[in-house]
Tab-separated table of C-alpha atoms in Angstrom:
chain	number	residue	atom	x	y	z
A	538	MET	CA	0.030	0.168	0.092
A	539	ASP	CA	3.158	2.387	0.760
A	540	ILE	CA	4.839	1.545	-1.927
A	541	CYS	CA	1.605	2.316	-4.617
A	542	CYS	CA	1.033	5.753	-2.752
A	543	LYS	CA	4.480	6.694	-3.661
A	544	ASP	CA	4.503	5.637	-7.427
A	545	ILE	CA	1.035	7.740	-7.442
A	546	ILE	CA	2.788	10.932	-5.845
A	547	SER	CA	5.876	10.729	-7.554
A	548	ASP	CA	3.877	10.420	-11.001
A	549	HIS	CA	1.572	13.219	-10.206
A	550	SER	CA	4.687	15.584	-8.963
A	551	LYS	CA	5.955	15.040	-12.862
A	552	LYS	CA	2.774	16.275	-14.323
A	553	ASP	CA	2.726	20.245	-15.272
A	554	ILE	CA	-0.904	20.581	-13.167
A	555	ILE	CA	-1.268	24.253	-14.019
A	556	SER	CA	-1.127	23.860	-17.865
A	557	ASP	CA	-3.460	20.881	-17.763
A	558	LEU	CA	-6.020	23.098	-16.651
A	559	PRO	CA	-8.728	24.683	-19.040
A	560	GLU	CA	-7.378	27.425	-20.912
A	561	ALA	CA	-10.118	29.753	-20.095
A	562	LEU	CA	-9.305	29.048	-16.430
A	563	ILE	CA	-5.513	29.820	-17.279
A	564	CYS	CA	-6.601	33.056	-18.831
A	565	HIS	CA	-8.389	34.061	-15.908
A	566	ILE	CA	-5.491	33.582	-13.521
A	567	LEU	CA	-3.202	35.455	-15.588
A	568	SER	CA	-5.418	38.578	-15.717
A	569	PHE	CA	-4.456	38.819	-11.882
A	570	LEU	CA	-1.150	39.786	-13.062
A	571	PRO	CA	0.239	43.204	-14.643
A	572	ILE	CA	-0.147	42.304	-18.756
A	573	GLU	CA	3.588	42.786	-18.794
A	574	ASP	CA	4.336	40.108	-16.422
A	575	SER	CA	1.857	37.602	-17.642
A	576	ALA	CA	3.558	38.236	-21.397
A	577	LEU	CA	6.314	36.462	-20.013
A	578	THR	CA	4.944	32.922	-19.756
A	579	SER	CA	4.515	32.834	-23.684
A	580	VAL	CA	8.105	31.449	-23.536
A	581	LEU	CA	6.941	28.255	-21.640
A	582	SER	CA	5.715	26.262	-24.497
A	583	LYS	CA	3.706	26.429	-27.642
A	584	LYS	CA	0.503	26.214	-25.354
A	585	TRP	CA	1.225	29.250	-23.443
A	586	GLN	CA	2.499	31.083	-26.453
A	587	HIS	CA	-0.596	32.977	-27.013
A	588	LEU	CA	-2.711	32.722	-23.742
A	589	PHE	CA	-1.350	35.655	-22.121
A	590	ALA	CA	-3.563	37.827	-24.299
A	591	PHE	CA	-6.882	36.028	-23.964
A	592	ARG	CA	-7.670	37.559	-20.922
A	593	PRO	CA	-11.155	39.428	-20.200
A	594	ASN	CA	-9.042	42.345	-18.404
A	595	LEU	CA	-6.687	43.918	-20.503
A	596	GLU	CA	-4.557	46.946	-18.584
A	597	PHE	CA	-1.804	48.770	-20.188
A	598	ASP	CA	-0.135	51.529	-18.671
A	599	ASP	CA	3.142	53.002	-20.446
A	600	ALA	CA	4.488	54.234	-17.296
A	601	VAL	CA	6.168	50.653	-17.131
A	602	VAL	CA	9.334	50.845	-18.673
A	603	TYR	CA	10.085	49.861	-22.464
A	604	LEU	CA	13.501	50.220	-23.421
A	605	ASN	CA	15.708	49.740	-26.498
A	606	PRO	CA	18.549	47.201	-26.025
A	607	ASP	CA	20.537	50.322	-24.960
A	608	GLY	CA	18.677	51.250	-22.253
A	609	GLU	CA	16.617	54.258	-23.857
A	610	ARG	CA	13.184	54.479	-23.229
A	611	ASN	CA	11.075	53.481	-26.589
A	612	GLU	CA	7.250	54.552	-26.856
A	613	THR	CA	7.110	52.194	-29.931
A	614	ILE	CA	7.481	49.134	-28.131
A	615	PHE	CA	4.585	50.107	-25.739
A	616	GLU	CA	2.774	50.832	-29.007
A	617	ASN	CA	3.806	47.623	-30.616
A	618	PHE	CA	2.937	45.511	-27.389
A	619	VAL	CA	-0.570	46.946	-27.127
A	620	ASP	CA	-1.015	46.284	-31.077
A	621	ARG	CA	0.375	42.666	-31.023
A	622	VAL	CA	-2.313	41.674	-27.941
A	623	LEU	CA	-5.331	43.321	-29.486
A	624	SER	CA	-4.392	41.373	-32.676
A	625	LEU	CA	-3.823	38.155	-30.904
A	626	GLN	CA	-7.360	38.602	-29.309
A	627	GLY	CA	-9.131	39.079	-32.757
A	628	ASP	CA	-12.918	38.669	-31.786
A	629	TYR	CA	-12.126	37.443	-28.289
A	630	PRO	CA	-15.021	39.027	-25.921
A	631	ILE	CA	-13.541	41.601	-23.375
A	632	ASN	CA	-14.766	43.171	-20.105
A	633	LYS	CA	-12.370	45.777	-19.124
A	634	PHE	CA	-9.867	47.756	-21.372
A	635	SER	CA	-7.744	50.186	-19.160
A	636	LEU	CA	-5.185	52.457	-20.922
A	637	THR	CA	-3.017	55.141	-19.457
A	638	CYS	CA	-0.370	57.067	-21.532
A	639	ARG	CA	1.136	60.170	-21.953
A	640	ASP	CA	1.963	62.727	-24.187
A	641	PHE	CA	4.468	60.908	-26.025
A	642	THR	CA	2.027	57.883	-27.446
A	643	ASP	CA	0.809	58.438	-30.999
A	644	PRO	CA	-2.778	59.733	-30.840
A	645	THR	CA	-3.517	57.592	-33.718
A	646	CYS	CA	-2.738	54.556	-32.116
A	647	VAL	CA	-5.114	55.633	-29.040
A	648	SER	CA	-7.900	56.192	-31.128
A	649	ARG	CA	-7.183	52.384	-33.126
A	650	TRP	CA	-6.925	50.866	-29.788
A	651	ILE	CA	-10.453	52.640	-28.478
A	652	SER	CA	-12.371	51.727	-31.900
A	653	ASN	CA	-11.287	48.085	-31.256
A	654	VAL	CA	-12.391	47.411	-27.877
A	655	MET	CA	-15.559	49.350	-28.815
A	656	GLU	CA	-16.339	46.947	-31.553
A	657	ARG	CA	-15.907	44.290	-29.192
A	658	GLY	CA	-18.415	45.263	-26.823
A	659	VAL	CA	-16.072	46.119	-24.024
A	660	SER	CA	-18.541	47.055	-20.522
A	661	ASP	CA	-15.711	48.405	-18.540
A	662	LEU	CA	-13.763	51.153	-20.337
A	663	ASP	CA	-10.638	53.666	-18.552
A	664	LEU	CA	-9.054	55.869	-20.485
A	665	ARG	CA	-6.219	57.731	-18.701
A	666	CYS	CA	-4.844	59.771	-21.215
A	667	ILE	CA	-2.609	62.813	-22.100
A	668	VAL	CA	-2.030	62.732	-25.544
A	669	TYR	CA	-2.642	65.743	-28.257
A	670	TRP	CA	-5.415	63.963	-29.951
A	671	ASP	CA	-5.955	65.043	-33.959
A	672	ASN	CA	-7.825	68.267	-34.007
A	673	GLY	CA	-7.851	68.321	-30.477
A	674	THR	CA	-10.822	65.738	-30.538
A	675	MET	CA	-11.229	61.945	-29.156
A	676	PRO	CA	-13.273	59.602	-31.086
A	677	PRO	CA	-16.687	60.648	-30.664
A	678	ASP	CA	-18.293	56.785	-30.977
A	679	ILE	CA	-16.886	56.665	-27.142
A	680	PHE	CA	-20.267	57.823	-25.989
A	681	VAL	CA	-22.174	55.162	-28.526
A	682	SER	CA	-22.180	51.757	-26.969
A	683	LYS	CA	-24.751	49.507	-25.809
A	684	ALA	CA	-22.516	47.397	-23.859
A	685	LEU	CA	-20.631	50.176	-21.597
A	686	VAL	CA	-21.704	49.994	-18.301
A	687	HIS	CA	-18.514	51.983	-16.444
A	688	LEU	CA	-16.607	54.725	-18.446
A	689	ARG	CA	-13.848	57.070	-17.238
A	690	ILE	CA	-12.200	59.180	-19.243
A	691	GLU	CA	-9.410	61.297	-18.018
A	692	THR	CA	-7.388	63.584	-20.414
A	693	GLY	CA	-5.330	65.990	-18.744
A	694	ASN	CA	-5.626	68.550	-21.634
A	695	GLY	CA	-8.951	69.212	-21.877
A	696	ALA	CA	-9.645	67.098	-25.088
A	697	PHE	CA	-12.755	67.796	-27.052
A	698	ILE	CA	-15.442	64.884	-27.389
A	699	ASP	CA	-18.556	65.233	-29.771
A	700	VAL	CA	-21.952	64.331	-28.491
A	701	GLU	CA	-24.021	65.126	-31.243
A	702	ASP	CA	-24.709	61.082	-31.097
A	703	VAL	CA	-25.203	59.888	-27.696
A	704	PHE	CA	-26.189	56.304	-27.113
A	705	LEU	CA	-24.981	54.870	-23.657
A	706	PRO	CA	-28.493	52.787	-22.276
A	707	ASN	CA	-26.556	50.220	-19.890
A	708	LEU	CA	-24.093	52.865	-18.660
A	709	LYS	CA	-24.316	53.233	-15.026
A	710	THR	CA	-20.785	54.772	-13.988
A	711	LEU	CA	-19.329	57.816	-15.631
A	712	TYR	CA	-16.180	59.695	-14.672
A	713	LEU	CA	-15.066	62.528	-16.712
A	714	ASN	CA	-12.362	64.677	-16.007
A	715	LYS	CA	-10.734	67.709	-18.349
A	716	VAL	CA	-13.058	67.174	-21.098
A	717	LEU	CA	-14.913	69.325	-22.892
A	718	LEU	CA	-18.214	68.074	-24.479
A	719	ARG	CA	-18.933	69.929	-28.087
A	720	HIS	CA	-22.518	70.169	-28.888
A	721	SER	CA	-24.551	72.526	-31.156
A	722	ASP	CA	-26.785	73.300	-27.642
A	723	ASN	CA	-25.942	71.909	-24.590
A	724	GLY	CA	-23.733	68.952	-24.434
A	725	PHE	CA	-23.981	67.765	-20.922
A	726	VAL	CA	-27.630	67.804	-21.170
A	727	LYS	CA	-27.669	65.721	-23.882
A	728	LEU	CA	-24.935	63.256	-22.357
A	729	ILE	CA	-26.697	62.948	-19.135
A	730	THR	CA	-30.289	62.664	-20.993
A	731	SER	CA	-29.079	59.855	-22.988
A	732	CYS	CA	-27.747	57.800	-19.928
A	733	HIS	CA	-30.836	56.138	-18.852
A	734	VAL	CA	-29.891	53.913	-16.061
A	735	LEU	CA	-26.970	56.392	-14.651
A	736	GLU	CA	-26.531	55.397	-10.956
A	737	ASP	CA	-22.691	56.953	-10.121
A	738	LEU	CA	-21.450	60.516	-11.953
A	739	PHE	CA	-17.995	62.070	-11.112
A	740	ILE	CA	-17.169	65.459	-13.214
A	741	MET	CA	-14.148	68.057	-12.691
A	742	ASN	CA	-13.208	70.408	-14.753
A	743	ILE	CA	-15.229	69.767	-17.899
A	744	CYS	CA	-16.810	72.527	-19.835
A	745	TRP	CA	-20.098	72.400	-22.537
A	746	ASP	CA	-21.851	74.925	-24.385
A	747	GLY	CA	-24.477	76.195	-21.611
A	748	TYR	CA	-21.826	76.024	-19.396
A	749	LEU	CA	-22.975	79.154	-17.306
A	750	LYS	CA	-26.493	77.451	-16.837
A	751	ARG	CA	-26.073	74.358	-15.131
A	752	SER	CA	-28.760	71.924	-14.749
A	753	LEU	CA	-28.503	68.533	-14.229
A	754	SER	CA	-32.072	66.320	-14.040
A	755	SER	CA	-31.786	62.278	-13.351
A	756	LYS	CA	-34.406	60.132	-11.872
A	757	THR	CA	-31.950	57.154	-11.275
A	758	LEU	CA	-28.570	58.899	-10.302
A	759	LYS	CA	-27.420	57.870	-6.687
A	760	ARG	CA	-24.063	59.501	-6.000
A	761	LEU	CA	-22.538	62.531	-7.566
A	762	THR	CA	-19.391	64.273	-7.612
A	763	PHE	CA	-19.305	67.905	-8.824
A	764	PHE	CA	-16.165	69.894	-9.095
A	765	CYS	CA	-16.271	73.236	-10.996
A	766	GLU	CA	-14.700	75.710	-8.852
A	767	ASP	CA	-12.599	78.091	-10.264
A	768	VAL	CA	-12.415	81.454	-8.216
A	769	HIS	CA	-11.019	83.279	-11.482
A	770	ALA	CA	-13.596	82.395	-13.873
A	771	VAL	CA	-17.298	83.603	-14.312
A	772	ASN	CA	-19.876	82.563	-11.943
A	773	PRO	CA	-22.685	80.358	-12.968
A	774	GLU	CA	-26.192	82.061	-13.840
A	775	SER	CA	-28.168	79.546	-12.411
A	776	VAL	CA	-27.994	76.009	-10.963
A	777	SER	CA	-30.929	73.439	-11.063
A	778	PHE	CA	-30.685	69.859	-9.776
A	779	ASP	CA	-33.427	67.409	-10.099
A	780	THR	CA	-32.315	64.167	-8.551
A	781	PRO	CA	-34.936	62.867	-6.570
A	782	ASN	CA	-33.375	59.540	-5.586
A	783	LEU	CA	-29.630	60.693	-5.254
A	784	VAL	CA	-28.146	59.774	-1.840
A	785	TYR	CA	-24.487	60.892	-1.838
A	786	PHE	CA	-23.616	64.119	-2.956
A	787	VAL	CA	-20.379	66.074	-3.212
A	788	TYR	CA	-20.481	69.699	-4.788
A	789	HIS	CA	-17.921	72.284	-4.951
A	790	ASP	CA	-18.800	75.090	-7.047
A	791	CYS	CA	-18.786	79.030	-7.007
A	792	VAL	CA	-22.016	80.875	-6.313
A	793	ALA	CA	-24.741	81.182	-8.908
A	794	ASP	CA	-26.757	84.042	-9.282
A	795	LYS	CA	-29.894	81.704	-8.859
A	796	TYR	CA	-30.879	78.197	-7.685
A	797	LYS	CA	-34.184	76.633	-8.921
A	798	ASN	CA	-35.687	73.519	-8.718
A	799	MET	CA	-33.687	71.776	-6.048
A	800	ASN	CA	-34.883	68.626	-5.502
A	801	PHE	CA	-33.248	65.976	-3.213
A	802	ASP	CA	-35.790	64.061	-1.823
A	803	SER	CA	-33.543	60.750	-0.880
A	804	LEU	CA	-30.172	62.763	0.374
A	805	VAL	CA	-28.279	60.976	2.999
A	806	TYR	CA	-24.408	62.290	2.738
A	807	ALA	CA	-23.542	66.094	1.325
A	808	SER	CA	-20.387	67.613	1.242
A	809	ILE	CA	-20.943	71.282	0.194
A	810	CYS	CA	-18.290	73.801	-1.119
A	811	LEU	CA	-19.508	77.025	-2.380
A	812	GLN	CA	-17.507	80.446	-2.942
A	813	MET	CA	-17.483	83.498	-4.543
A	814	THR	CA	-15.485	83.818	-7.596
A	815	SER	CA	-12.759	87.112	-7.028
A	816	HIS	CA	-15.405	89.382	-8.759
A	817	GLN	CA	-17.976	88.625	-6.519
A	818	ARG	CA	-15.654	88.830	-3.568
A	819	THR	CA	-14.732	92.582	-4.437
A	820	HIS	CA	-18.072	93.761	-4.336
A	821	ALA	CA	-19.410	91.731	-1.333
A	822	SER	CA	-20.059	93.197	2.511
A	823	TYR	CA	-21.394	91.640	5.194
A	824	GLU	CA	-24.735	93.541	4.905
A	825	HIS	CA	-24.715	92.681	1.243
A	826	LEU	CA	-23.457	89.165	-0.051
A	827	VAL	CA	-23.072	89.323	-3.834
A	828	GLY	CA	-23.347	85.664	-3.707
A	829	ASN	CA	-26.170	84.282	-1.936
A	830	ALA	CA	-26.376	80.063	-1.640
A	831	THR	CA	-29.210	79.922	0.896
A	832	ASP	CA	-31.765	78.865	-1.489
A	833	PHE	CA	-29.406	76.110	-2.327
A	834	LEU	CA	-29.051	74.943	0.968
A	835	LEU	CA	-33.072	74.857	1.461
A	836	GLY	CA	-32.823	72.319	-1.208
A	837	ILE	CA	-31.026	69.731	0.745
A	838	SER	CA	-33.343	70.214	3.929
A	839	ASN	CA	-33.732	66.417	4.514
A	840	VAL	CA	-29.691	65.558	4.611
A	841	GLN	CA	-28.469	63.489	7.082
A	842	ILE	CA	-24.903	64.002	7.128
A	843	LEU	CA	-23.750	67.009	6.369
A	844	GLU	CA	-20.334	68.898	5.522
A	845	LEU	CA	-20.094	72.540	5.326
A	846	PHE	CA	-17.252	74.267	4.331
A	847	ALA	CA	-16.770	77.778	5.809
A	848	ASN	CA	-16.759	79.906	3.098
A	849	THR	CA	-20.346	78.039	2.301
A	850	ILE	CA	-21.782	79.375	5.391
A	851	GLU	CA	-19.644	82.931	4.621
A	852	VAL	CA	-22.437	83.026	1.351
A	853	CYS	CA	-25.753	82.219	3.110
A	854	ILE	CA	-27.817	84.674	4.608
A	855	VAL	CA	-30.019	82.232	6.049
A	856	ILE	CA	-29.431	78.802	6.812
A	857	PRO	CA	-32.465	76.793	6.955
A	858	SER	CA	-33.724	76.428	10.563
A	859	SER	CA	-37.398	74.990	10.615
A	860	SER	CA	-37.027	72.930	7.572
A	861	PHE	CA	-33.437	71.941	8.047
A	862	LEU	CA	-32.433	68.915	10.298
A	863	ALA	CA	-36.332	69.424	12.172
A	864	THR	CA	-37.633	66.408	10.118
A	865	LEU	CA	-34.698	64.048	10.727
A	866	LYS	CA	-35.312	64.644	14.337
A	867	GLN	CA	-38.231	62.192	14.225
A	868	LYS	CA	-35.981	59.675	13.014
A	869	GLU	CA	-34.434	58.184	16.111
A	870	ASP	CA	-32.401	55.433	14.350
A	871	LYS	CA	-30.111	58.344	12.548
A	872	GLN	CA	-28.285	61.182	14.073
A	873	VAL	CA	-28.032	64.239	12.034
A	874	SER	CA	-24.927	66.112	12.177
A	875	VAL	CA	-22.620	68.883	10.467
A	876	THR	CA	-18.988	68.942	9.770
A	877	CYS	CA	-17.598	72.356	9.406
A	878	LEU	CA	-14.617	72.103	7.364
A	879	ALA	CA	-11.749	74.732	6.871
A	880	GLY	CA	-12.437	77.042	9.671
A	881	TRP	CA	-14.663	78.009	12.920
A	882	GLU	CA	-14.889	81.148	12.092
A	883	SER	CA	-18.793	80.325	10.465
A	884	LEU	CA	-20.029	78.906	13.844
A	885	PRO	CA	-22.214	81.330	14.942
A	886	VAL	CA	-24.279	81.748	12.068
A	887	LEU	CA	-24.346	77.935	11.826
A	888	LEU	CA	-25.967	77.645	15.599
A	889	LYS	CA	-28.156	80.544	15.253
A	890	ASN	CA	-30.329	79.000	12.314
A	891	CYS	CA	-29.800	74.996	13.382
A	892	PRO	CA	-31.996	74.801	16.701
A	893	ASP	CA	-32.076	71.199	16.479
A	894	LEU	CA	-28.232	70.419	15.549
A	895	GLU	CA	-27.113	67.832	18.005
A	896	SER	CA	-23.396	66.546	16.354
A	897	LEU	CA	-20.818	69.482	15.455
A	898	ILE	CA	-17.643	68.177	13.770
A	899	PHE	CA	-14.721	70.487	13.219
A	900	ASP	CA	-12.016	69.699	10.553
A	901	GLY	CA	-9.170	72.067	12.386
A	902	LEU	CA	-9.737	74.863	14.591
A	903	HIS	CA	-7.766	77.566	12.415
A	904	HIS	CA	-9.277	80.861	11.411
A	905	ASN	CA	-9.717	82.180	8.444
A	906	ASP	CA	-10.579	85.874	8.115
A	907	THR	CA	-13.931	86.429	6.278
A	908	ILE	CA	-16.444	89.240	5.987
A	909	LYS	CA	-18.133	87.623	8.722
A	910	CYS	CA	-15.511	88.672	10.975
A	911	GLU	CA	-16.390	92.538	10.574
A	912	ASP	CA	-19.778	92.009	12.795
A	913	VAL	CA	-19.456	91.851	16.356
A	914	ASP	CA	-21.594	88.676	16.743
A	915	GLY	CA	-20.420	87.430	13.495
A	916	CYS	CA	-17.308	85.492	14.062
A	917	LEU	CA	-15.714	84.134	17.466
A	918	CYS	CA	-12.842	86.148	17.005
A	919	LYS	CA	-14.758	88.819	18.524
A	920	SER	CA	-15.736	86.578	21.634
A	921	SER	CA	-13.347	89.199	23.982
A	922	ARG	CA	-16.377	91.332	23.807
A	923	GLY	CA	-18.638	88.630	25.517
A	924	ILE	CA	-19.954	85.418	25.049
A	925	PRO	CA	-22.243	85.341	21.684
A	926	SER	CA	-25.792	84.039	22.012
A	927	CYS	CA	-25.368	81.645	19.763
A	928	LEU	CA	-22.984	79.646	22.384
A	929	SER	CA	-25.161	80.367	25.235
A	930	SER	CA	-28.084	78.828	23.631
A	931	SER	CA	-26.319	76.279	21.615
A	932	PRO	CA	-28.132	73.097	21.224
A	933	VAL	CA	-24.883	70.863	20.268
A	934	GLN	CA	-24.368	68.211	22.608
A	935	PHE	CA	-21.796	65.970	20.459
A	936	LEU	CA	-18.405	67.994	19.275
A	937	THR	CA	-15.368	66.306	17.610
A	938	ILE	CA	-12.124	68.154	16.740
A	939	TRP	CA	-9.859	66.799	14.229
A	940	LYS	CA	-6.565	67.793	13.315
A	941	PHE	CA	-5.975	69.995	16.932
A	942	GLY	CA	-2.836	71.636	16.638
A	943	GLU	CA	-2.267	70.849	13.043
A	944	ILE	CA	-2.105	74.380	11.463
A	945	CYS	CA	0.055	76.325	14.005
A	946	ASP	CA	2.612	78.759	13.099
A	947	ASP	CA	3.985	79.412	16.835
A	948	TYR	CA	3.127	78.508	20.361
A	949	ASP	CA	0.910	81.538	20.572
A	950	ASP	CA	-1.292	79.949	17.640
A	951	MET	CA	-1.527	76.641	19.952
A	952	GLU	CA	-2.578	78.705	23.115
A	953	LYS	CA	-5.211	80.090	20.817
A	954	GLN	CA	-6.636	76.643	19.987
A	955	ILE	CA	-6.330	75.488	23.614
A	956	GLU	CA	-8.669	78.749	24.422
A	957	LEU	CA	-11.053	78.058	22.255
A	958	VAL	CA	-11.445	74.769	23.199
A	959	MET	CA	-12.026	75.769	26.895
A	960	TYR	CA	-14.440	78.626	25.396
A	961	PHE	CA	-16.424	75.768	24.377
A	962	LEU	CA	-16.794	73.782	27.256
A	963	GLU	CA	-17.378	76.799	29.236
A	964	THR	CA	-20.146	78.345	27.241
A	965	MET	CA	-22.232	75.742	25.778
A	966	PRO	CA	-24.570	74.442	28.112
A	967	ASN	CA	-26.169	71.361	26.442
A	968	LEU	CA	-22.354	69.866	25.419
A	969	GLU	CA	-22.319	66.050	26.587
A	970	GLU	CA	-19.275	64.764	24.806
A	971	MET	CA	-16.360	66.263	23.490
A	972	LYS	CA	-13.688	64.231	21.242
A	973	LEU	CA	-10.466	65.678	20.564
A	974	PHE	CA	-7.929	64.403	18.029
A	975	TYR	CA	-4.471	66.299	18.269
A	976	ASP	CA	-1.327	66.120	16.470
A	977	THR	CA	1.086	63.962	17.662
A	978	GLN	CA	4.219	66.377	17.103
A	979	ILE	CA	2.412	69.268	19.205
A	980	TYR	CA	4.298	70.394	22.511
A	981	GLU	CA	4.047	67.843	26.011
A	982	ASP	CA	3.049	70.779	28.080
A	983	VAL	CA	0.279	71.448	25.635
A	984	ILE	CA	-0.962	67.610	25.802
A	985	SER	CA	-0.810	67.965	29.676
A	986	LYS	CA	-3.157	71.099	29.632
A	987	LEU	CA	-5.491	68.899	27.095
A	988	GLN	CA	-5.105	66.185	29.938
A	989	MET	CA	-6.839	68.969	32.401
A	990	LEU	CA	-9.696	69.311	30.469
A	991	VAL	CA	-11.099	65.926	31.116
A	992	THR	CA	-11.377	66.216	34.783
A	993	SER	CA	-12.350	70.220	34.793
A	994	SER	CA	-15.196	69.735	32.461
A	995	LYS	CA	-18.693	69.050	33.498
A	996	CYS	CA	-19.025	67.021	29.782
A	997	THR	CA	-17.122	63.833	28.919
A	998	VAL	CA	-13.901	64.884	27.007
A	999	TYR	CA	-11.688	62.195	25.018
A	1000	ILE	CA	-8.184	63.518	24.408
A	1001	ILE	CA	-7.076	61.184	21.171
A	1002	PRO	CA	-3.637	61.231	19.375
A	1003	GLU	CA	-4.204	60.803	15.569
A	1004	VAL	CA	-2.382	58.184	13.769
């Protein structure tokens, strides 16, 4: 019995188990390796010669060094390698095609590769191409596909894409960065309305005809990230959002002249950064805000978790109160919270107009001078004149401070932050818990002072080092 087992084991060890696997499974295994590494298996045997190319996911990056025999970089080697892989595949089905290339890659080759995988029904297309396209235009058929489910385009140099013809009936994820949409009317509206099942949209630094009248309407959209914040540009004339099923919203923009048709019925999380353009700021004063985002915030009245950058509150004459947060108060399993990013100078106006606010988070305690500082009760930098009413009647029960001491030019700045923490503890009557995350590089005596807050305060204070 023992001899037989040894013979079986011996015979088994001589076999190439992996080579005996079905070719489809081998290709699947190879797809977990960088394609340049999987190509090395072509020298193993005739069976392996072309298997590396028949993988469902292709990812090419010309950052991988392709060298001549003399050791110099040769982009032609990269182009020939991609051509060879696509040629070997023929009509073989493809799921994902990812291409990252720089300005030294021939745009003619890039266009040919895109057309190849589009014709073969690629479902996930990821293009990060900083190349100089012919006439500055990417292939227009990139927006015409029944098979595409995920599409990412990042050009780095603002390439044009014609959107006269758009057909993306199954697209669920769209990522656009530094893309110019060219259309006789409104290319952005044409694109979005042609994506009938779109759920996730990320747009940054894009432009289109009608750019100053920004309008987005989608009944299927669930996640939206929107970055259009050039303070030196012209601010938008109007902004409209009709996204009743949106649950996640990150929005950075300049303040529009008008906000209308704000429909956010399902919103759970929102991070809002609105700021004035340089022209608006020049003509602004505390009494007269050239930019007014109040109507916009009124439109997100049922949000559960809200991040407000300080410059957002700066451009709001009134922050929603009766409708804002009040409806969520009835939902016992959901805690309403607001995060103030990039400073605490916006706190007075926030507390005055949010009587139901329970949780407040600061992303640092550094101070930014704004037009609010001109008013006695408009900023806590005027606290020496007496306790602001916003603090003495504050409803906040839970206060979290991140990055304590991270931005301090000198020891005096650190002392000011400590004083502010003590000021919160002494004057906010409903405060039950404070969590303070501090920079581990700050002075030891500062840490000692922070530890003293634990014993001197009536509320529970946690002093936690940031890792």
